Short mmCIF file of C-alpha atoms in Angstrom, two decimals:
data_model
loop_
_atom_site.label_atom_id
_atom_site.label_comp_id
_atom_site.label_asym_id
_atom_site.label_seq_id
_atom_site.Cartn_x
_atom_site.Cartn_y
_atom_site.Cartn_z
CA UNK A 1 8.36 244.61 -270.00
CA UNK A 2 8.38 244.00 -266.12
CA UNK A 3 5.19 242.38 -266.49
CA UNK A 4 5.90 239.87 -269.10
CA UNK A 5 9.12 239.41 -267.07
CA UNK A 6 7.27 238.39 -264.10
CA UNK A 7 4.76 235.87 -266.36
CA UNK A 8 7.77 234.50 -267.71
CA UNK A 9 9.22 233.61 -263.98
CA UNK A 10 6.19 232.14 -262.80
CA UNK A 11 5.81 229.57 -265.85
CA UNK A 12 9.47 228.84 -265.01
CA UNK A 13 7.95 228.35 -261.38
CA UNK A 14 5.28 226.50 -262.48
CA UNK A 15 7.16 224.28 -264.74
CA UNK A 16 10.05 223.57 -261.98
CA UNK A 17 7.04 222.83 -259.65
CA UNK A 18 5.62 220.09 -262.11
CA UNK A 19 9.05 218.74 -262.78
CA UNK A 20 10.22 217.64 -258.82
CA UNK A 21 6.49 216.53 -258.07
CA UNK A 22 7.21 213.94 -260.45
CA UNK A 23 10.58 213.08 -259.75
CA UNK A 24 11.32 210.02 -258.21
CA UNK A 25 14.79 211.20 -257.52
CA UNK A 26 14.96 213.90 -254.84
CA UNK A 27 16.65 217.10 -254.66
CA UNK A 28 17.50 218.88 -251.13
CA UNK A 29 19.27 222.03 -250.44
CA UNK A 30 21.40 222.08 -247.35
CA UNK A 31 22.80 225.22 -245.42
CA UNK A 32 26.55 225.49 -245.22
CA UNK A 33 26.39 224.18 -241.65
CA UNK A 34 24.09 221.40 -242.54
CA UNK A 35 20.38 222.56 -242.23
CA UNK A 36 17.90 221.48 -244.60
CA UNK A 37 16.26 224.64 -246.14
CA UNK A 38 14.26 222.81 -248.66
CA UNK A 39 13.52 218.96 -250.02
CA UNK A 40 11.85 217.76 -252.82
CA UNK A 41 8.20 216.23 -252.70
CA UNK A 42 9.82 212.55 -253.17
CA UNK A 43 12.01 213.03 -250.04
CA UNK A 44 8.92 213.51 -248.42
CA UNK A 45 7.35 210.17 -250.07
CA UNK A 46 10.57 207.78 -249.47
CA UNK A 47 11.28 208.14 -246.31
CA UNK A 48 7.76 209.38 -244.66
CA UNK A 49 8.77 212.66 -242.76
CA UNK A 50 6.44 215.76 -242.98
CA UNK A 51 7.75 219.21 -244.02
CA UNK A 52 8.24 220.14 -240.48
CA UNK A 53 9.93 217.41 -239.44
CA UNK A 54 12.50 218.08 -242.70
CA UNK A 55 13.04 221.52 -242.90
CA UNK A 56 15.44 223.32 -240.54
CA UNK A 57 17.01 219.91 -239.52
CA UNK A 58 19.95 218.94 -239.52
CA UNK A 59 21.00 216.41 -243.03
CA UNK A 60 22.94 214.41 -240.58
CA UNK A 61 20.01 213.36 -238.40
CA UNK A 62 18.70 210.98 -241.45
CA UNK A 63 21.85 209.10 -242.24
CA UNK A 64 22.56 205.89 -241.03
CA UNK A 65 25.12 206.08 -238.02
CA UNK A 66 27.53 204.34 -239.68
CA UNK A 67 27.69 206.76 -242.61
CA UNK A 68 28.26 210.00 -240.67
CA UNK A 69 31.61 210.15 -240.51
CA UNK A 70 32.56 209.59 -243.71
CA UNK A 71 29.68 211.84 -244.70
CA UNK A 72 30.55 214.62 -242.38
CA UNK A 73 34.61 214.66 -243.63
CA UNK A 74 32.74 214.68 -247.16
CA UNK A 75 30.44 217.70 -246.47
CA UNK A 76 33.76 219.87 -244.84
CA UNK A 77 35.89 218.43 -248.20
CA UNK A 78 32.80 220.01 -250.33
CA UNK A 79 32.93 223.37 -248.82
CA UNK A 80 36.55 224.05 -248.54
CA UNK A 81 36.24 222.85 -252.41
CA UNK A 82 32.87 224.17 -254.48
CA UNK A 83 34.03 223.61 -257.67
CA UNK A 84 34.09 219.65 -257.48
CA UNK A 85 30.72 217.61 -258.34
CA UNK A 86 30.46 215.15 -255.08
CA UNK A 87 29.25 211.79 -255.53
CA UNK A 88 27.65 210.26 -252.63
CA UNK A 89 26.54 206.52 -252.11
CA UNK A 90 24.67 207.16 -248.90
CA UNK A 91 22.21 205.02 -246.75
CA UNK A 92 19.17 206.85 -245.11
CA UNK A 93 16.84 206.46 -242.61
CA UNK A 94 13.11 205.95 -243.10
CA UNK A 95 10.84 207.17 -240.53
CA UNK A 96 9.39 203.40 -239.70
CA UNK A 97 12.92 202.70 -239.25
CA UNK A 98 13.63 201.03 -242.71
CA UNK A 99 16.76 201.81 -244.54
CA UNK A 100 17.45 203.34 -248.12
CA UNK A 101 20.13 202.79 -250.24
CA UNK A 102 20.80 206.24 -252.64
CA UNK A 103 23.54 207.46 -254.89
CA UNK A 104 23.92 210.63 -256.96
CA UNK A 105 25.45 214.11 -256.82
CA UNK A 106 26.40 217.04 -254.38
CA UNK A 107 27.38 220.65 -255.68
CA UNK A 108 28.21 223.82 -253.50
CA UNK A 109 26.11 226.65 -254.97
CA UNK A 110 26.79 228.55 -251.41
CA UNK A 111 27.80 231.63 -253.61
CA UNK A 112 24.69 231.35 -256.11
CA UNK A 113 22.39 233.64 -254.48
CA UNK A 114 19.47 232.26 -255.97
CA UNK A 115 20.46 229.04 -254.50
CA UNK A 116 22.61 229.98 -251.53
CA UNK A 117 23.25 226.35 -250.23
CA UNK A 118 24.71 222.76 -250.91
CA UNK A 119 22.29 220.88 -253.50
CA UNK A 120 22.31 217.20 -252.85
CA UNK A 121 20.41 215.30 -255.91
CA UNK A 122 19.93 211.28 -255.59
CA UNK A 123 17.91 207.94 -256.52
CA UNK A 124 16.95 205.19 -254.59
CA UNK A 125 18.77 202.48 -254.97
CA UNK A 126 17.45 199.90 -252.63
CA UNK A 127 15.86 197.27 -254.39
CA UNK A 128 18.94 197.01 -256.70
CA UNK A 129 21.70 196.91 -253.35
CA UNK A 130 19.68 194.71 -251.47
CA UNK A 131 19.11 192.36 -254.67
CA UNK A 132 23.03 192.62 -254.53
CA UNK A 133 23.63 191.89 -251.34
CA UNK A 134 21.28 188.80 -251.20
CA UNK A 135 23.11 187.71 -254.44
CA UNK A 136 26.98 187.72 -253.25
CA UNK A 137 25.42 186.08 -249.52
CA UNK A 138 24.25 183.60 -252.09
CA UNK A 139 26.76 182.87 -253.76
CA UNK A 140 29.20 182.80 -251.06
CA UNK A 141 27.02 180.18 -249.37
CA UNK A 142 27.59 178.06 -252.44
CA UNK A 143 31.40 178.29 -252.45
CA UNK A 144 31.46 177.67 -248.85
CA UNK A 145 29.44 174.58 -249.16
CA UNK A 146 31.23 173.73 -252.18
CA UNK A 147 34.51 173.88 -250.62
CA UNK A 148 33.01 171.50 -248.02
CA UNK A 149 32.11 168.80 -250.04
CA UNK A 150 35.68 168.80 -251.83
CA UNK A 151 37.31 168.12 -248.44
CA UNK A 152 34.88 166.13 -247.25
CA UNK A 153 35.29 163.60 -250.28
CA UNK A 154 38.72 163.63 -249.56
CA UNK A 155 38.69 162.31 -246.03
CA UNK A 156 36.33 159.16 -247.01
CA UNK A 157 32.97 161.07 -246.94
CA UNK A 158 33.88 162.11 -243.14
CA UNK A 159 31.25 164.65 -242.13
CA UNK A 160 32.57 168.16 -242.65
CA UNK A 161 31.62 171.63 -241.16
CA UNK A 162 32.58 175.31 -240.87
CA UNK A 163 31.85 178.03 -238.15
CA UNK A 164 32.59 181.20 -239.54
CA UNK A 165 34.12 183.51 -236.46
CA UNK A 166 33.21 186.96 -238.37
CA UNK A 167 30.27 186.55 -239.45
CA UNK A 168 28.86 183.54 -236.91
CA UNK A 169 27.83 181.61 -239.63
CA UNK A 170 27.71 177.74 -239.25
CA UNK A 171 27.85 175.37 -241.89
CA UNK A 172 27.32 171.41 -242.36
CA UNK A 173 27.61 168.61 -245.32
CA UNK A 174 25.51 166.75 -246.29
CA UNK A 175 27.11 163.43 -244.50
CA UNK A 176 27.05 165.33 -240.98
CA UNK A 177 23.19 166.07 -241.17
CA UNK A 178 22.90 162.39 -242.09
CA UNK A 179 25.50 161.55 -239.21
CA UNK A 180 23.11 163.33 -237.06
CA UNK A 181 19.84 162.17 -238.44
CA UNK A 182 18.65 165.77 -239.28
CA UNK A 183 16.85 167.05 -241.71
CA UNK A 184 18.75 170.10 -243.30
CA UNK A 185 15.53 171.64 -243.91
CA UNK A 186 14.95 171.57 -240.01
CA UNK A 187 17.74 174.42 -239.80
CA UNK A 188 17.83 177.44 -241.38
CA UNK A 189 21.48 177.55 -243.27
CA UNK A 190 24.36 179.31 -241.50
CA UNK A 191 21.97 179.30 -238.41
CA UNK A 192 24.26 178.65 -234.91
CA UNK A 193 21.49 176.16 -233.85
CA UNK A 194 23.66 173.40 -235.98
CA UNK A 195 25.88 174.39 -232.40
CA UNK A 196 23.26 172.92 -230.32
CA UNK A 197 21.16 170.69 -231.95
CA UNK A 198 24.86 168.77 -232.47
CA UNK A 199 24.91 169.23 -228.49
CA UNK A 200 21.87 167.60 -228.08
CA UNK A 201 23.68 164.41 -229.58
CA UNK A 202 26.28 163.94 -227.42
CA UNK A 203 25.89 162.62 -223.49
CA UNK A 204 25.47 165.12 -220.95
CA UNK A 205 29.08 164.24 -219.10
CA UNK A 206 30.27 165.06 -222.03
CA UNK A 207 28.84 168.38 -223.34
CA UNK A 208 30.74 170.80 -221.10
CA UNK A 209 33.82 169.53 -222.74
CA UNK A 210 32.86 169.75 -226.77
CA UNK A 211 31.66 173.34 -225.99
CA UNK A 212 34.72 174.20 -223.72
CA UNK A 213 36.82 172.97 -227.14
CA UNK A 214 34.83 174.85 -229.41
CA UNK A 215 35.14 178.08 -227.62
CA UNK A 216 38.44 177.42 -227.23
CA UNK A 217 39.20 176.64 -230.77
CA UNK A 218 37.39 179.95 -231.59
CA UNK A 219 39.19 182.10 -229.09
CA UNK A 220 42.34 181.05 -229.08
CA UNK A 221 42.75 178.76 -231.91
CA UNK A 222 43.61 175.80 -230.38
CA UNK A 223 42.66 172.65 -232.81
CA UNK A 224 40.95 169.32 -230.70
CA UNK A 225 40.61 166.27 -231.55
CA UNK A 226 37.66 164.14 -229.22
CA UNK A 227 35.61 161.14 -229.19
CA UNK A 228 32.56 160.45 -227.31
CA UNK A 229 29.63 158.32 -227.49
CA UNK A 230 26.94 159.42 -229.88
CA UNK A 231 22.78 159.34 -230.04
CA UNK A 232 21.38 160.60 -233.30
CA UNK A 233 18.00 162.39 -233.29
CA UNK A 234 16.17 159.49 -234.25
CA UNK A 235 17.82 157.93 -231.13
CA UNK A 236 20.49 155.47 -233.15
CA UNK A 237 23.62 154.99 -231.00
CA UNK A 238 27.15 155.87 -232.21
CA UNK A 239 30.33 156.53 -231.12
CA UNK A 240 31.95 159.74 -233.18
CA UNK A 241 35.23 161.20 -233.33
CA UNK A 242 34.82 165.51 -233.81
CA UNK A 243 38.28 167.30 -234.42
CA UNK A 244 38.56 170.35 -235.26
CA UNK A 245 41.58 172.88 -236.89
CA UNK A 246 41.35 176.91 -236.64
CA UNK A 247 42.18 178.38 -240.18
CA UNK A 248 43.21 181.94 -239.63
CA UNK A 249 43.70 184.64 -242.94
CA UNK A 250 45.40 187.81 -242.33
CA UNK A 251 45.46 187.21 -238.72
#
């Protein structure tokens, strides 16, 4: 009886073995003060750490800093509470400094003594978020240029553009590339080099004060309303009127 007992635990071994080596999800077991005690062979293959560089860690060290203290208040929630099933939505840190989107499960098994530890199971995600991501950047782009266009029509096909504060993000109509004899292609969209290639237009008496009104604009959001003589970059002479109106949401 023992023996057959033992041959039937290692085929379960063996079978368990075969099934994570495989896996392109990952399991880990974490110590109830946050020590690795064992991960899966696809940890290992995602995110390029040996065994030794894994195992008696700390599961903190591989999260992205931004994550940890959420993750942290989740890990205290899951031990003062082991019947719950945790979801996570995590982002960790490759070795070459790359970062992975996962999502999946967490359970407290602490009192399982064949387990004896926190069992975190998840999936890459990465190409799918960062798909995502590229997507809504995307389509914000569109709206944003969209929206330009609509006022721009209604000011007589006036040049139009948009400096986003958050994000830094500036943004030009068509009419103000032609204004500026620039090919749009010449500037990578949302770039802040529209700031200075439009610099490059105006006189050099009169730089200092476009920036000083921009900054101020940004900063304090004070509107301005200037004109100054004008060379475009294929050297055409103008004289141009730039005003500009701060539009602030939820403060």
């Amino acid at each position: 009886m023992a023996k057959n007992k033992n041959s039937g635990k290692i085929k379960s071994q063996i079978f368990f073995n075969a099934l994570v080596e495989n896996l392109s999800d990952f399991i880990v077991v974490i110590s109830a003060d946050g020590i690795i005690k064992y991960a899966s062979p696809s940890f290992y293959r995602m995110l390029g750490y040996s065994h030794t560089e894994t195992i008696g860690k700390s599961a903190f060290t591989f999260l992205h800093p931004d994550d940890l203290p959420k993750a942290k208040e989740d890990y205290k929630a899951l031990l003062a509470n082991p019947e719950i099933l945790q979801q996570v939505n995590l982002r960790l840190l490759n070795k070459n400094g790359s970062i992975h989107y996962v999502n999946g499960n967490r359970k407290n098994l602490l009192s399982d003594p064949e387990v004896d530890g926190i069992v975190l199971s998840v999936r890459d995600i990465t190409d799918i978020t960062i798909s995502n991501i590229l997507l809504n950047e995307k389509n914000e782009m569109l709206e944003v240029r969209q929206r330009l266009l609509n006022v721009t029509e209604l000011i007589s096909k006036v040049g139009g553009w948009e400096y986003d504060v958050i994000t830094q993000k500036m943004f030009w109509t068509e009419e103000t590339y032609r204004i500026h004899e620039i090919n749009k292609n010449e500037i990578d969209a949302g770039s802040t080099s529209h700031i200075n290639r439009s610099l490059e237009c105006y006189p050099p008496e009169d730089r200092q004060k476009i920036l000083e009104a921009f900054n101020n604009c940004i900063n304090n959001a004070e509107p301005y309303d200037l004109v100054s003589s004008f060379i475009t970059c294929k050297g055409k002479n103008l004289w141009v009127r730039t005003i500009a109106k701060p539009i602030i949401e939820n403060n």
